[in-house]
């Protein structure tokens, strides 16, 4: 792989993480108007699906699929959609910035799943990263006054993180790896939309957005943390692989925390800052640590 491809992979991964971190910016205003998580996500996926369909027509990308692609596409759509649903549900139980930070354990989960199912070696660095992530999450779990976060909220975020990790691996370890990115994104959204159609009883329980000005939020959700994030993440995975692409999610909780504090007045205490630092350090070590170890070994080799 050329250095140019690697650079592209890192840039796409950073763009994916930053755009996905914008979820709270467009979601919380809808919650404040009484729009439920399923309805918010229905609008998000439906509008994104329409945008992707138009994009495919403009680019003259065929909608046809091979039989071998049907099941993987449906599975990836369910993984991504279920990850969205559990993350959005967690916003009802904890600050969105904290939820997005805890979600960032997904790079660690990617490394663990790759080791379990694809025989990637679990190094000491990976083990240390897992311990750091757990420590960081425990700091987030208990607030400054001794008050703990919602256990249900924690479970929801972990479920979101796990299913997102499964999506990242699935895209890179299936026949979908060679599929056109725009077409892949379209069908992932289409299969993911099915979850909300069923949960909303095919529109009977849909919460309607009554104020015209509020429609900017679902449009923003469809564009930034959905289309842009999915396309750039997929491109990043294709260029640098699942684990490296996941590491670049460091920008995601930083973006979400900044928005939570600056826009929605969420608290950023010293304990939370330390917890965030440990989680970011944990996942950064997985990829950066390998380079450091290699550099140290090379330095020692030339020295002796």
Short mmCIF file of C-alpha atoms in Angstrom, two decimals:
data_model
loop_
_atom_site.label_atom_id
_atom_site.label_comp_id
_atom_site.label_asym_id
_atom_site.label_seq_id
_atom_site.Cartn_x
_atom_site.Cartn_y
_atom_site.Cartn_z
CA UNK A 1 0.00 0.00 0.00
CA UNK A 2 1.45 3.37 -1.00
CA UNK A 3 1.93 6.22 1.44
CA UNK A 4 -0.55 8.24 -0.65
CA UNK A 5 -3.25 5.62 -0.07
CA UNK A 6 -2.42 5.54 3.62
CA UNK A 7 -2.74 9.32 3.87
CA UNK A 8 -6.10 9.17 2.09
CA UNK A 9 -7.22 6.46 4.50
CA UNK A 10 -6.33 8.57 7.53
CA UNK A 11 -8.02 11.70 6.12
CA UNK A 12 -11.20 9.78 5.27
CA UNK A 13 -11.20 8.18 8.74
CA UNK A 14 -10.81 11.55 10.45
CA UNK A 15 -13.66 13.01 8.37
CA UNK A 16 -15.88 10.03 9.22
CA UNK A 17 -15.27 10.38 12.95
CA UNK A 18 -15.76 14.15 13.05
CA UNK A 19 -19.01 13.97 11.06
CA UNK A 20 -20.39 11.10 13.17
CA UNK A 21 -19.66 13.14 16.29
CA UNK A 22 -22.25 15.69 15.10
CA UNK A 23 -25.12 13.34 16.06
CA UNK A 24 -26.02 15.22 19.29
CA UNK A 25 -26.09 18.60 17.51
CA UNK A 26 -29.03 17.54 15.33
CA UNK A 27 -30.65 14.98 17.63
CA UNK A 28 -31.12 16.77 20.96
CA UNK A 29 -33.21 19.66 19.50
CA UNK A 30 -35.64 17.07 18.10
CA UNK A 31 -35.81 15.29 21.46
CA UNK A 32 -36.67 18.60 23.11
CA UNK A 33 -39.75 18.82 20.85
CA UNK A 34 -40.94 15.38 21.88
CA UNK A 35 -39.72 13.48 18.81
CA UNK A 36 -38.78 9.91 19.86
CA UNK A 37 -35.56 8.11 18.96
CA UNK A 38 -37.23 5.79 16.42
CA UNK A 39 -38.87 8.71 14.61
CA UNK A 40 -35.64 10.72 14.58
CA UNK A 41 -33.77 7.78 13.08
CA UNK A 42 -36.51 7.08 10.56
CA UNK A 43 -36.20 10.65 9.24
CA UNK A 44 -32.41 10.34 9.28
CA UNK A 45 -32.28 7.10 7.30
CA UNK A 46 -35.14 7.92 4.91
CA UNK A 47 -33.75 11.33 3.92
CA UNK A 48 -30.23 9.90 3.58
CA UNK A 49 -31.59 7.08 1.42
CA UNK A 50 -33.28 9.58 -0.92
CA UNK A 51 -30.05 11.61 -1.16
CA UNK A 52 -28.00 8.49 -1.94
CA UNK A 53 -30.51 7.34 -4.56
CA UNK A 54 -30.26 10.68 -6.35
CA UNK A 55 -26.46 10.48 -6.13
CA UNK A 56 -26.49 7.02 -7.72
CA UNK A 57 -28.70 8.21 -10.59
CA UNK A 58 -26.49 11.25 -11.23
CA UNK A 59 -23.35 9.08 -11.19
CA UNK A 60 -25.04 6.43 -13.36
CA UNK A 61 -24.36 3.73 -10.79
CA UNK A 62 -26.51 0.63 -11.42
CA UNK A 63 -28.84 -0.50 -8.63
CA UNK A 64 -28.46 -4.19 -9.54
CA UNK A 65 -26.98 -6.59 -6.98
CA UNK A 66 -25.48 -10.07 -7.08
CA UNK A 67 -27.15 -12.76 -4.98
CA UNK A 68 -23.97 -13.20 -2.94
CA UNK A 69 -24.20 -9.55 -1.84
CA UNK A 70 -27.77 -9.62 -0.53
CA UNK A 71 -27.24 -11.23 2.89
CA UNK A 72 -24.05 -9.30 3.78
CA UNK A 73 -25.75 -6.01 2.84
CA UNK A 74 -28.79 -6.80 4.96
CA UNK A 75 -26.57 -7.78 7.91
CA UNK A 76 -24.43 -4.63 7.65
CA UNK A 77 -27.56 -2.50 7.47
CA UNK A 78 -28.91 -4.10 10.64
CA UNK A 79 -25.60 -3.67 12.46
CA UNK A 80 -25.30 0.01 11.56
CA UNK A 81 -28.96 0.73 12.23
CA UNK A 82 -28.99 -1.06 15.58
CA UNK A 83 -25.84 0.84 16.56
CA UNK A 84 -27.63 4.12 15.78
CA UNK A 85 -30.75 3.09 17.68
CA UNK A 86 -28.98 2.09 20.90
CA UNK A 87 -26.76 5.20 20.82
CA UNK A 88 -29.75 7.52 20.36
CA UNK A 89 -31.65 5.72 23.12
CA UNK A 90 -28.69 6.24 25.47
CA UNK A 91 -29.04 10.02 25.05
CA UNK A 92 -32.17 9.73 27.22
CA UNK A 93 -30.10 8.37 30.12
CA UNK A 94 -26.83 10.38 30.02
CA UNK A 95 -25.21 13.43 28.50
CA UNK A 96 -24.67 12.98 24.77
CA UNK A 97 -21.00 13.91 25.05
CA UNK A 98 -20.37 11.19 27.64
CA UNK A 99 -22.29 8.63 25.59
CA UNK A 100 -20.23 9.44 22.50
CA UNK A 101 -17.01 9.12 24.51
CA UNK A 102 -17.96 5.69 25.85
CA UNK A 103 -18.94 4.68 22.31
CA UNK A 104 -15.31 5.24 21.38
CA UNK A 105 -14.33 1.87 22.85
CA UNK A 106 -15.35 0.41 19.48
CA UNK A 107 -11.74 0.50 18.14
CA UNK A 108 -10.75 -1.73 21.09
CA UNK A 109 -13.67 -4.03 20.28
CA UNK A 110 -12.57 -4.13 16.64
CA UNK A 111 -9.09 -5.23 17.73
CA UNK A 112 -10.52 -7.89 20.08
CA UNK A 113 -12.97 -9.26 17.48
CA UNK A 114 -10.26 -9.35 14.81
CA UNK A 115 -8.11 -11.37 17.20
CA UNK A 116 -10.92 -13.79 18.12
CA UNK A 117 -12.32 -14.44 14.66
CA UNK A 118 -9.54 -13.53 12.24
CA UNK A 119 -6.52 -14.61 14.29
CA UNK A 120 -4.92 -11.18 14.58
CA UNK A 121 -2.35 -11.29 17.36
CA UNK A 122 -3.33 -9.63 20.66
CA UNK A 123 -0.25 -7.72 21.76
CA UNK A 124 0.66 -6.32 25.14
CA UNK A 125 -0.19 -2.90 23.75
CA UNK A 126 -3.73 -4.04 22.91
CA UNK A 127 -4.13 -5.52 26.38
CA UNK A 128 -2.89 -2.31 28.00
CA UNK A 129 -5.27 -0.32 25.80
CA UNK A 130 -8.23 -2.37 26.98
CA UNK A 131 -7.28 -1.79 30.63
CA UNK A 132 -6.90 1.95 30.04
CA UNK A 133 -10.28 2.11 28.29
CA UNK A 134 -12.01 0.27 31.13
CA UNK A 135 -10.39 2.62 33.66
CA UNK A 136 -11.45 5.67 31.67
CA UNK A 137 -15.02 4.45 31.42
CA UNK A 138 -15.14 3.77 35.16
CA UNK A 139 -14.17 7.42 35.76
CA UNK A 140 -17.00 8.53 33.49
CA UNK A 141 -19.39 6.15 35.22
CA UNK A 142 -19.08 7.90 38.59
CA UNK A 143 -19.56 11.65 38.71
CA UNK A 144 -17.92 14.27 40.91
CA UNK A 145 -20.57 13.98 43.59
CA UNK A 146 -20.47 10.18 43.66
CA UNK A 147 -23.55 9.90 41.48
CA UNK A 148 -23.29 7.11 38.93
CA UNK A 149 -24.42 7.09 35.33
CA UNK A 150 -27.42 5.02 34.32
CA UNK A 151 -26.54 1.33 34.03
CA UNK A 152 -29.06 1.01 31.21
CA UNK A 153 -27.41 3.93 29.45
CA UNK A 154 -24.00 2.25 29.74
CA UNK A 155 -25.40 -1.03 28.36
CA UNK A 156 -27.00 0.79 25.43
CA UNK A 157 -23.77 2.58 24.51
CA UNK A 158 -21.73 -0.64 24.74
CA UNK A 159 -24.25 -2.37 22.51
CA UNK A 160 -23.94 0.50 20.05
CA UNK A 161 -20.16 0.25 20.17
CA UNK A 162 -20.19 -3.52 19.61
CA UNK A 163 -22.56 -3.44 16.63
CA UNK A 164 -20.58 -0.56 15.08
CA UNK A 165 -17.40 -2.61 15.46
CA UNK A 166 -19.14 -5.54 13.76
CA UNK A 167 -20.17 -3.25 10.90
CA UNK A 168 -16.60 -1.99 10.41
CA UNK A 169 -15.21 -5.52 10.32
CA UNK A 170 -18.02 -6.85 8.14
CA UNK A 171 -17.46 -4.23 5.43
CA UNK A 172 -13.77 -5.13 5.23
CA UNK A 173 -14.10 -8.91 5.59
CA UNK A 174 -16.86 -9.75 3.12
CA UNK A 175 -17.73 -9.53 -0.57
CA UNK A 176 -18.76 -5.92 0.11
CA UNK A 177 -15.13 -4.83 0.23
CA UNK A 178 -15.04 -4.51 -3.57
CA UNK A 179 -18.49 -2.90 -3.94
CA UNK A 180 -18.88 0.70 -5.09
CA UNK A 181 -18.97 2.85 -1.94
CA UNK A 182 -22.06 4.83 -2.98
CA UNK A 183 -24.02 1.68 -3.79
CA UNK A 184 -22.88 0.04 -0.55
CA UNK A 185 -24.04 3.04 1.47
CA UNK A 186 -27.42 3.12 -0.30
CA UNK A 187 -28.23 -0.51 0.47
CA UNK A 188 -26.90 -0.33 4.04
CA UNK A 189 -29.33 2.56 4.63
CA UNK A 190 -32.17 0.72 2.89
CA UNK A 191 -31.82 -2.41 5.02
CA UNK A 192 -31.23 -0.34 8.16
CA UNK A 193 -34.42 1.64 7.54
CA UNK A 194 -36.43 -1.59 7.89
CA UNK A 195 -35.82 -1.60 11.66
CA UNK A 196 -37.60 1.73 12.12
CA UNK A 197 -40.42 0.85 9.76
CA UNK A 198 -41.20 -2.17 11.91
CA UNK A 199 -40.73 -0.39 15.25
CA UNK A 200 -42.97 2.50 14.11
CA UNK A 201 -45.63 0.09 12.81
CA UNK A 202 -45.01 1.25 9.25
CA UNK A 203 -45.57 4.92 10.12
CA UNK A 204 -48.53 4.63 12.48
CA UNK A 205 -46.39 5.65 15.49
CA UNK A 206 -44.23 8.21 13.66
CA UNK A 207 -43.81 11.54 15.50
CA UNK A 208 -44.40 14.30 12.97
CA UNK A 209 -42.11 17.34 12.90
CA UNK A 210 -44.56 20.25 12.99
CA UNK A 211 -42.24 23.27 12.99
CA UNK A 212 -40.69 23.92 9.51
CA UNK A 213 -37.47 25.28 11.03
CA UNK A 214 -36.90 21.96 12.83
CA UNK A 215 -36.57 20.09 9.54
CA UNK A 216 -32.98 21.32 9.31
CA UNK A 217 -32.11 18.79 12.04
CA UNK A 218 -33.12 15.55 10.26
CA UNK A 219 -31.57 16.90 7.04
CA UNK A 220 -28.34 17.55 8.96
CA UNK A 221 -28.53 14.05 10.46
CA UNK A 222 -29.01 12.51 7.03
CA UNK A 223 -26.10 14.43 5.50
CA UNK A 224 -23.32 14.61 8.10
CA UNK A 225 -23.33 11.64 10.55
CA UNK A 226 -24.97 9.36 7.97
CA UNK A 227 -23.98 9.90 4.32
CA UNK A 228 -20.64 11.67 4.84
CA UNK A 229 -19.69 9.45 7.78
CA UNK A 230 -20.64 6.17 6.04
CA UNK A 231 -18.92 7.01 2.76
CA UNK A 232 -15.71 8.32 4.30
CA UNK A 233 -15.53 5.46 6.83
CA UNK A 234 -15.96 2.88 4.07
CA UNK A 235 -13.26 4.55 1.98
CA UNK A 236 -10.98 4.67 5.02
CA UNK A 237 -11.54 0.94 5.69
CA UNK A 238 -10.70 0.12 2.07
CA UNK A 239 -7.44 2.09 2.24
CA UNK A 240 -6.06 1.27 5.70
CA UNK A 241 -8.13 -1.60 7.13
CA UNK A 242 -10.70 -1.97 9.91
CA UNK A 243 -8.52 -1.46 12.99
CA UNK A 244 -6.65 1.62 11.75
CA UNK A 245 -9.85 3.23 10.46
CA UNK A 246 -11.51 2.65 13.83
CA UNK A 247 -8.64 4.31 15.69
CA UNK A 248 -9.32 7.58 13.90
CA UNK A 249 -12.64 7.73 15.75
CA UNK A 250 -10.74 9.81 18.32
CA UNK A 251 -12.27 12.89 16.75
CA UNK A 252 -15.77 11.55 17.37
CA UNK A 253 -16.05 11.93 21.17
CA UNK A 254 -14.03 15.14 21.05
CA UNK A 255 -16.55 16.60 18.58
CA UNK A 256 -19.53 15.37 20.60
CA UNK A 257 -18.12 16.60 23.92
CA UNK A 258 -17.35 20.02 22.46
CA UNK A 259 -20.90 20.34 21.11
CA UNK A 260 -22.39 19.07 24.36
CA UNK A 261 -20.50 21.64 26.43
CA UNK A 262 -20.62 24.59 24.01
CA UNK A 263 -24.18 24.20 22.69
CA UNK A 264 -26.14 22.25 25.29
CA UNK A 265 -24.39 23.32 28.51
CA UNK A 266 -23.27 19.84 29.57
CA UNK A 267 -20.72 19.69 32.40
CA UNK A 268 -17.06 18.94 31.74
CA UNK A 269 -15.54 18.09 35.13
CA UNK A 270 -11.89 17.19 35.87
CA UNK A 271 -12.89 13.54 36.42
CA UNK A 272 -14.59 13.42 33.01
CA UNK A 273 -11.55 15.02 31.38
CA UNK A 274 -9.25 12.37 32.87
CA UNK A 275 -11.64 9.61 31.80
CA UNK A 276 -11.78 10.96 28.25
CA UNK A 277 -7.99 11.23 28.13
CA UNK A 278 -7.55 7.60 29.20
CA UNK A 279 -10.03 6.34 26.59
CA UNK A 280 -8.36 8.36 23.83
CA UNK A 281 -4.95 7.15 24.99
CA UNK A 282 -6.16 3.54 25.02
CA UNK A 283 -7.34 3.43 21.44
CA UNK A 284 -4.47 5.57 20.14
CA UNK A 285 -1.97 3.12 21.63
CA UNK A 286 -3.40 0.26 19.59
CA UNK A 287 -2.16 1.78 16.36
CA UNK A 288 0.50 4.27 17.45
CA UNK A 289 2.03 1.82 19.93
CA UNK A 290 2.92 -0.59 17.13
CA UNK A 291 4.86 2.11 15.35
CA UNK A 292 6.64 3.10 18.57
CA UNK A 293 7.64 -0.51 19.32
CA UNK A 294 8.89 -0.97 15.77
CA UNK A 295 10.91 2.27 15.97
CA UNK A 296 12.45 1.27 19.33
CA UNK A 297 13.41 -2.18 18.03
CA UNK A 298 14.95 -0.63 14.92
CA UNK A 299 16.88 1.87 17.04
CA UNK A 300 18.18 -0.88 19.32
CA UNK A 301 19.16 -3.02 16.32
CA UNK A 302 21.25 -0.25 14.80
CA UNK A 303 22.73 0.63 18.19
CA UNK A 304 23.98 -2.88 18.91
#
